Coordinates of C-alpha atoms and ligand atoms in Angstrom, one line a residue:
X1 CA 70.3 -101.3 239.3
X2 CA 66.6 -99.6 240.5
X3 CA 63.7 -100.3 238.7
X4 CA 61.7 -97.9 236.4
X5 CA 58.6 -96.9 236.3
X6 CA 57.1 -95.4 232.4
X7 CA 53.5 -96.4 233.6
X8 CA 52.2 -93.4 234.6
X9 CA 48.9 -93.5 232.8
X10 CA 48.1 -96.8 234.7
X11 CA 48.3 -94.8 237.8
X12 CA 50.6 -92.8 240.0
X13 CA 52.1 -92.7 243.4
X14 CA 50.0 -91.0 245.8
X15 CA 51.4 -87.5 246.9
X16 CA 52.5 -87.0 250.6
X17 CA 50.5 -83.9 250.5
X18 CA 47.3 -86.3 249.9
X19 CA 48.1 -89.3 252.6
X20 CA 48.2 -86.9 255.0
X21 CA 44.8 -85.2 254.3
X22 CA 43.2 -88.5 253.7
X23 CA 44.6 -90.2 256.7
X24 CA 44.0 -86.7 258.9
X25 CA 40.1 -87.2 257.6
X26 CA 39.8 -90.6 258.1
X27 CA 40.9 -90.1 262.0
X28 CA 38.3 -87.2 262.5
X29 CA 35.3 -88.2 260.4
X30 CA 35.3 -92.3 261.0
X31 CA 31.4 -91.6 261.4
X32 CA 28.9 -92.6 258.6
X33 CA 27.9 -89.4 256.5
X34 CA 24.7 -90.8 256.2
X35 CA 24.1 -90.6 259.8
X36 CA 22.4 -87.7 261.1
X37 CA 24.1 -87.7 265.1
X38 CA 26.8 -85.1 265.1
X39 CA 29.5 -87.5 264.3
X40 CA 28.0 -88.1 261.1
X41 CA 27.3 -84.9 260.1
X42 CA 31.2 -84.1 260.4
X43 CA 32.0 -86.6 258.5
X44 CA 29.4 -85.1 256.2
X45 CA 30.8 -81.6 256.6
X46 CA 34.3 -82.8 255.7
X47 CA 32.3 -84.5 252.7
X48 CA 30.7 -81.2 251.8
X49 CA 34.1 -79.2 251.9
X50 CA 35.5 -81.7 249.4
X51 CA 32.7 -81.2 246.9
X52 CA 32.8 -77.4 247.4
X53 CA 36.6 -77.5 246.8
X54 CA 36.4 -79.8 243.4
X55 CA 33.6 -77.4 242.2
X56 CA 35.8 -74.5 242.6
X57 CA 38.8 -76.1 240.8
X58 CA 36.2 -77.3 237.8
X59 CA 34.0 -73.9 238.0
X60 CA 31.0 -76.0 238.4
X61 CA 28.6 -76.1 241.3
X62 CA 28.9 -78.4 244.5
X63 CA 25.5 -80.4 243.7
X64 CA 26.9 -81.2 240.1
X65 CA 29.1 -83.7 241.4
X66 CA 29.0 -87.5 242.2
X67 CA 31.9 -89.8 244.2
X68 CA 31.9 -93.2 242.6
X69 CA 34.6 -95.7 243.6
X70 CA 36.8 -94.8 240.5
X71 CA 36.5 -93.4 236.4
X72 CA 34.7 -97.1 235.2
X73 CA 32.4 -96.8 237.6
X74 CA 31.8 -92.9 236.5
X75 CA 31.8 -94.1 233.0
X76 CA 29.5 -96.8 233.1
X77 CA 27.0 -94.4 235.3
X78 CA 26.8 -91.6 232.8
X79 CA 26.6 -94.0 230.0
X80 CA 24.5 -96.5 230.7
X81 CA 22.5 -93.9 233.4
X82 CA 21.9 -91.3 230.2
X83 CA 20.7 -94.4 228.2
X84 CA 18.1 -95.6 230.4
X85 CA 17.0 -92.6 231.2
X86 CA 16.7 -91.5 227.7
X87 CA 15.2 -94.8 226.1
X88 CA 12.0 -93.2 225.1
X89 CA 13.8 -90.6 223.5
X90 CA 16.3 -92.7 221.4
X91 CA 18.2 -95.2 221.5
X92 CA 21.2 -94.2 219.2
X93 CA 24.8 -93.3 220.3
X94 CA 28.0 -92.3 218.8
X95 CA 31.4 -92.9 220.8
X96 CA 34.8 -93.1 219.3
X97 CA 37.9 -96.1 218.6
X98 CA 39.8 -94.3 221.2
X99 CA 37.4 -95.3 224.4
X100 CA 38.9 -96.6 227.6
X101 CA 37.0 -100.1 227.6
X102 CA 34.4 -98.8 230.4
X103 CA 33.5 -96.7 228.0
X104 CA 33.3 -98.9 225.5
X105 CA 32.5 -101.8 227.4
X106 CA 29.2 -99.9 228.6
X107 CA 28.4 -99.1 225.3
X108 CA 28.9 -103.0 223.9
X109 CA 26.5 -103.8 226.8
X110 CA 24.1 -101.0 225.1
X111 CA 24.6 -102.5 222.2
X112 CA 23.5 -105.9 223.5
X113 CA 20.3 -104.8 224.5
X114 CA 19.3 -102.9 221.8
X115 CA 21.0 -99.5 221.2
X116 CA 22.4 -98.6 218.0
X117 CA 26.2 -97.5 218.0
X118 CA 28.4 -95.5 215.4
X119 CA 31.7 -94.8 215.7
X120 CA 33.2 -91.8 215.0
X121 CA 36.3 -92.0 212.0
X122 CA 39.8 -90.6 213.7
X123 CA 41.6 -88.4 211.7
X124 CA 46.0 -89.1 210.7
X125 CA 46.3 -86.9 214.2
X126 CA 44.0 -88.6 216.5
X127 CA 41.0 -86.2 216.7
X128 CA 38.0 -87.2 215.7
X129 CA 36.6 -86.3 212.0
X130 CA 33.8 -83.6 213.0
X131 CA 32.4 -84.1 209.5
X132 CA 31.7 -87.4 210.2
X133 CA 30.4 -86.8 213.8
X134 CA 28.4 -84.1 212.2
X135 CA 27.0 -87.2 209.5
X136 CA 26.7 -89.2 212.2
X137 CA 24.0 -87.0 214.5
X138 CA 20.1 -87.8 214.1
X139 CA 17.3 -86.9 216.1
X140 CA 16.8 -89.8 218.1
X141 CA 21.0 -89.5 218.9
X142 CA 21.1 -89.6 222.7
X143 CA 24.2 -89.5 223.4
X144 CA 27.6 -88.6 222.3
X145 CA 30.7 -90.3 224.4
X146 CA 34.2 -89.1 224.0
X147 CA 37.6 -89.0 225.8
X148 CA 39.2 -86.1 225.9
X149 CA 42.5 -87.8 226.0
X150 CA 42.8 -91.0 225.2
X151 CA 45.0 -93.4 227.2
X152 CA 47.0 -95.5 224.2
X153 CA 48.4 -92.4 222.0
X154 CA 47.2 -89.8 224.1
X155 CA 45.5 -87.8 221.3
X156 CA 43.2 -84.4 222.6
X157 CA 40.1 -84.0 220.8
X158 CA 38.8 -80.9 220.4
X159 CA 35.9 -80.9 223.3
X160 CA 34.7 -77.2 222.3
X161 CA 33.9 -78.1 218.7
X162 CA 32.7 -80.8 219.5
X163 CA 29.8 -79.1 222.1
X164 CA 29.2 -76.6 219.4
X165 CA 28.0 -79.6 216.8
X166 CA 26.0 -81.0 219.3
X167 CA 24.0 -77.5 220.1
X168 CA 22.2 -78.2 217.3
X169 CA 20.8 -82.0 218.7
X170 CA 19.4 -80.9 222.1
X171 CA 18.0 -84.8 222.8
X172 CA 21.8 -85.6 222.3
X173 CA 24.2 -84.8 225.7
X174 CA 27.8 -85.3 225.4
X175 CA 29.6 -87.3 228.2
X176 CA 33.8 -86.9 228.4
X177 CA 36.0 -89.4 229.9
X178 CA 38.4 -86.8 231.5
X179 CA 40.4 -89.2 233.2
X180 CA 43.8 -88.5 231.6
X181 CA 42.6 -84.8 230.8
X182 CA 41.9 -83.9 234.3
X183 CA 45.2 -82.4 236.2
X184 CA 47.1 -82.6 232.7
X185 CA 45.6 -80.2 230.3
X186 CA 43.2 -77.2 230.8
X187 CA 39.7 -78.5 231.4
X188 CA 36.2 -77.0 229.6
X189 CA 33.3 -78.3 230.7
X190 CA 30.9 -75.8 229.5
X191 CA 28.8 -77.8 227.2
X192 CA 29.7 -81.4 228.3
X193 CA 26.8 -82.5 230.4
X194 CA 28.8 -85.1 232.2
X195 CA 32.5 -85.7 233.1
X196 CA 34.5 -89.0 234.6
X197 CA 37.5 -88.4 236.1
X198 CA 39.8 -90.1 239.2
X199 CA 42.4 -89.0 241.3
X200 CA 44.6 -92.2 241.1
X201 CA 45.4 -90.5 238.3
X202 CA 46.6 -87.4 239.3
X203 CA 49.2 -88.4 242.7
X204 CA 45.6 -88.7 244.8
X205 CA 44.3 -93.0 245.9
X206 CA 42.7 -95.4 243.8
X207 CA 39.2 -96.7 244.9
X208 CA 37.5 -93.0 244.6
X209 CA 36.3 -90.7 241.3
X210 CA 34.3 -87.8 240.5
X211 CA 31.3 -88.1 237.9
X212 CA 30.5 -84.6 237.2
X213 CA 26.5 -84.3 235.6
X214 CA 25.7 -80.9 234.5
X215 CA 22.8 -79.6 236.4
X216 CA 19.0 -80.8 234.6
X217 CA 20.7 -84.0 232.5
X218 CA 18.3 -86.9 233.5
X219 CA 20.3 -89.9 234.6
X220 CA 19.2 -93.2 235.9
X221 CA 21.2 -94.6 238.9
X222 CA 23.3 -97.7 238.6
X223 CA 22.8 -98.7 242.8
X224 CA 19.3 -98.6 243.7
X225 CA 18.2 -98.7 247.0
X226 CA 19.6 -96.2 250.0
X227 CA 19.7 -92.7 250.3
X228 CA 23.0 -90.7 250.3
X229 CA 24.5 -87.7 249.9
X230 CA 23.5 -87.2 246.4
X231 CA 20.4 -89.5 244.6
X232 CA 22.5 -90.6 242.1
X233 CA 24.9 -93.1 243.7
X234 CA 23.7 -94.6 247.0
X235 CA 26.1 -95.6 250.0
X236 CA 28.4 -94.6 252.3
X237 CA 30.2 -91.6 251.0
X238 CA 34.1 -91.9 251.4
X239 CA 34.7 -88.9 253.7
X240 CA 38.5 -89.6 253.4
X241 CA 38.6 -90.8 250.0
X242 CA 36.6 -87.3 249.4
X243 CA 39.1 -85.1 251.3
X244 CA 42.4 -86.7 249.4
X245 CA 40.8 -86.5 245.5
X246 CA 39.9 -82.7 246.6
X247 CA 44.0 -81.9 248.1
X248 CA 45.2 -84.2 244.9
X249 CA 43.4 -82.0 242.7
X250 CA 44.3 -78.8 243.9
X251 CA 48.0 -79.6 243.9
X252 CA 47.1 -80.7 239.9
X253 CA 46.4 -77.4 239.4
X254 CA 48.8 -75.5 241.7
X255 CA 51.5 -77.1 239.9
X256 CA 50.0 -77.4 236.3
X257 CA 52.3 -75.2 234.8
X258 CA 56.1 -76.6 236.6
X259 CA 54.5 -80.4 236.2
X260 CA 53.7 -79.8 232.6
X261 CA 56.5 -78.2 231.8
X262 CA 58.9 -80.4 233.1
X263 CA 56.7 -83.4 231.6
X264 CA 56.9 -81.9 228.1
X265 CA 60.9 -81.4 228.2
X266 CA 61.2 -85.1 229.1
X267 CA 58.9 -86.1 225.8
X268 CA 60.5 -84.2 223.9
X269 CA 63.8 -85.4 224.2
X270 CA 62.8 -89.3 224.3
X271 CA 60.4 -88.4 221.0
X272 CA 63.4 -87.2 219.3
X273 CA 65.9 -90.1 220.6
X274 CA 63.3 -92.9 219.8
X275 CA 62.9 -90.8 216.4
X276 CA 66.6 -91.8 215.3
X277 CA 65.5 -95.8 215.9
X278 CA 64.5 -96.6 212.3
X279 CA 62.8 -100.2 213.9
X280 CA 60.7 -97.6 216.0
X281 CA 57.5 -96.0 214.7
X282 CA 56.2 -93.2 217.3
X283 CA 52.5 -93.9 216.8
X284 CA 51.1 -90.7 219.4
X285 CA 51.2 -87.7 216.9
X286 CA 52.7 -84.3 217.5
X287 CA 50.1 -82.8 218.9
X288 CA 49.4 -85.7 221.8
X289 CA 49.5 -84.7 225.8
X290 CA 53.7 -85.5 226.7
X291 CA 53.0 -87.6 229.2
X292 CA 51.7 -90.6 226.7
X293 CA 54.0 -91.9 224.2
X294 CA 52.9 -94.9 222.3
X295 CA 55.4 -96.6 220.3
X296 CA 55.7 -99.8 217.8
X297 CA 59.1 -101.6 217.3
X298 CA 59.3 -103.4 214.1
X299 CA 59.3 -107.5 214.2
X300 CA 58.4 -107.7 218.4
X301 CA 54.7 -107.8 219.5
X302 CA 53.9 -105.1 222.5
X303 CA 53.0 -108.2 224.7
X304 CA 56.7 -109.3 224.1
X305 CA 58.4 -105.7 224.5
X306 CA 56.4 -105.5 227.6
X307 CA 58.0 -108.6 229.3
X308 CA 61.2 -108.1 227.8
X309 CA 61.5 -104.8 229.8
X310 CA 60.3 -105.9 232.7
X311 CA 62.3 -108.1 233.0
X312 CA 64.8 -105.6 232.9
X313 CA 63.3 -103.7 235.4
X314 CA 61.8 -101.5 233.1
X315 CA 58.0 -101.0 233.5
X316 CA 55.7 -100.1 230.9
X317 CA 52.0 -101.2 229.3
X318 CA 50.3 -102.5 226.4
X319 CA 46.9 -100.8 225.6
X320 CA 45.7 -99.3 228.7
X321 CA 45.8 -102.0 231.9
X322 CA 41.9 -102.4 231.5
X323 CA 41.9 -104.0 228.0
X324 CA 41.6 -107.3 226.7
X325 CA 45.4 -109.3 226.1
X326 CA 46.8 -110.5 222.6
X327 CA 44.0 -108.2 220.4
X328 CA 45.9 -105.1 218.5
X329 CA 45.1 -102.1 219.9
X330 CA 41.8 -100.6 218.6
X331 CA 43.7 -96.9 219.3
X332 CA 46.5 -97.5 217.0
X333 CA 44.6 -98.9 214.2
X334 CA 42.6 -96.4 214.3
X335 CA 44.9 -94.1 213.5
X336 CA 47.1 -96.1 211.2
X337 CA 45.5 -98.4 210.0
X338 CA 48.0 -101.1 210.6
X339 CA 47.2 -104.6 212.3
X340 CA 50.8 -105.1 212.6
X341 CA 52.1 -102.1 213.7
X342 CA 48.9 -102.1 216.4
X343 CA 50.4 -105.4 217.5
X344 CA 53.4 -104.3 218.0
X345 CA 52.3 -100.8 219.4
X346 CA 53.1 -100.2 223.5
X347 CA 53.1 -97.3 225.8
X348 CA 55.5 -95.1 227.6
X349 CA 54.1 -93.2 230.3
X350 CA 56.2 -90.1 231.2
X351 CA 55.2 -88.4 234.8
X352 CA 57.0 -84.6 236.0
X353 CA 58.7 -87.1 238.6
X354 CA 60.7 -89.6 235.9
X355 CA 64.6 -88.7 236.1
X356 CA 66.4 -87.8 233.5
X357 CA 68.9 -90.8 234.3
X358 CA 65.8 -93.0 233.9
X359 CA 64.9 -92.2 230.1
X360 CA 68.9 -92.5 230.0
X361 CA 68.7 -95.6 231.4
X362 CA 65.8 -97.0 229.4
X363 CA 67.0 -95.8 226.3
X364 CA 70.1 -98.0 226.4
X365 CA 67.9 -101.4 227.8
X366 CA 65.8 -100.4 224.7
X367 CA 68.4 -100.1 221.9
X368 CA 70.0 -103.5 223.8
X369 CA 66.7 -105.5 223.1
X370 CA 66.2 -104.2 219.6
X371 CA 69.9 -104.5 218.7
X372 CA 69.5 -108.9 220.3
X373 CA 66.4 -109.4 218.5
X374 CA 67.7 -107.6 214.8
Ligands
PLP1 N1 38.8 -93.6 231.4 C1 40.3 -93.6 231.1 C2 40.8 -93.0 229.7 C3 41.6 -94.0 231.9 O1 42.5 -94.0 230.9 C4 41.3 -95.4 232.8 C5 42.5 -96.0 233.4 O2 42.7 -96.3 233.4 C6 39.8 -95.3 233.5 C7 39.0 -94.9 232.3 C8 39.5 -96.0 234.7 O3 40.1 -95.4 235.7 P1 39.8 -96.2 236.8 O4 40.8 -97.1 236.6 O5 39.7 -95.2 237.8 O6 38.6 -97.2 236.9

């Protein structure tokens, strides 16, 4: 039996068209884009072309983009960079229980350095409680960090409503972790000050991330020394990775409707089949994105289920790939308030590439495991 990959939230296979752009650019533009000679200028032009294309696709300006090594670095740069740069204005930050560890970990680091962190309550539908957010905001709040789509449950946050509330707090910057949103749901960056994404989540390559930083937002760089295409991230820019990222985003947006429709159809049939088993609890709210479906099987820990499925050739995830093992999912706890259920939770993630037969095979294996552990 072929193995079945149902972990597209952790990573996606690179599209052949993205790989072609990468290899072509790597051959043609091998020089350092920071070099002043003609080889360097060719490489710099490739980076600039990529920035221009990404900016056009996101409806922003190319000088508002910073390439990083991935979304974790982009999140760290935004969260710590904004906190450090505004330390004299205030040391209060608001975030949520749904954040990826690259945001929550950066916040814990800041907390240890004296910043005060408050987390907004999550409603049963997975959206943050806007009235609670309003009540937490203070004049010394310098940052509100929210994920557009969380990686465990797939809940979608009302970004524009959050931005609207923050308009009354001019010292407060809005950071959006758009890693699971980019290319998957429509992304409106108006009112957002910084936003992170990574092409390996939308059929691009790993080792590359993008941070959007709106004009006028002050941020301390994390890496010091060396001039580069941006003062916010020194080091040699990666022209092939930049070009590949632009291609991946272009494809994701060009094929947006067909990818979404296909994934949503798979999601609907999977959700309906899972709902028939009384031992299965579906944790992702109905309004979650179709590529993420978080469930729990009563009596089986999430990690045990992941292992049992893996032994039969099926790849799923428990929490996100980068979180602390053997602890209950913070995101599932936040919406179900049930620790046992959170410990049993795990994530199936789908793609437009997922075949119907793969879903059928997965369901049959899952039912077998549930019957054996009954
Ligand atoms: N943010 C979210 C919501 C994610 O899902 C992930 C990866 O799973 C990241 C950030 C980190 O991305 P990267 O692996 O590119 O550092």
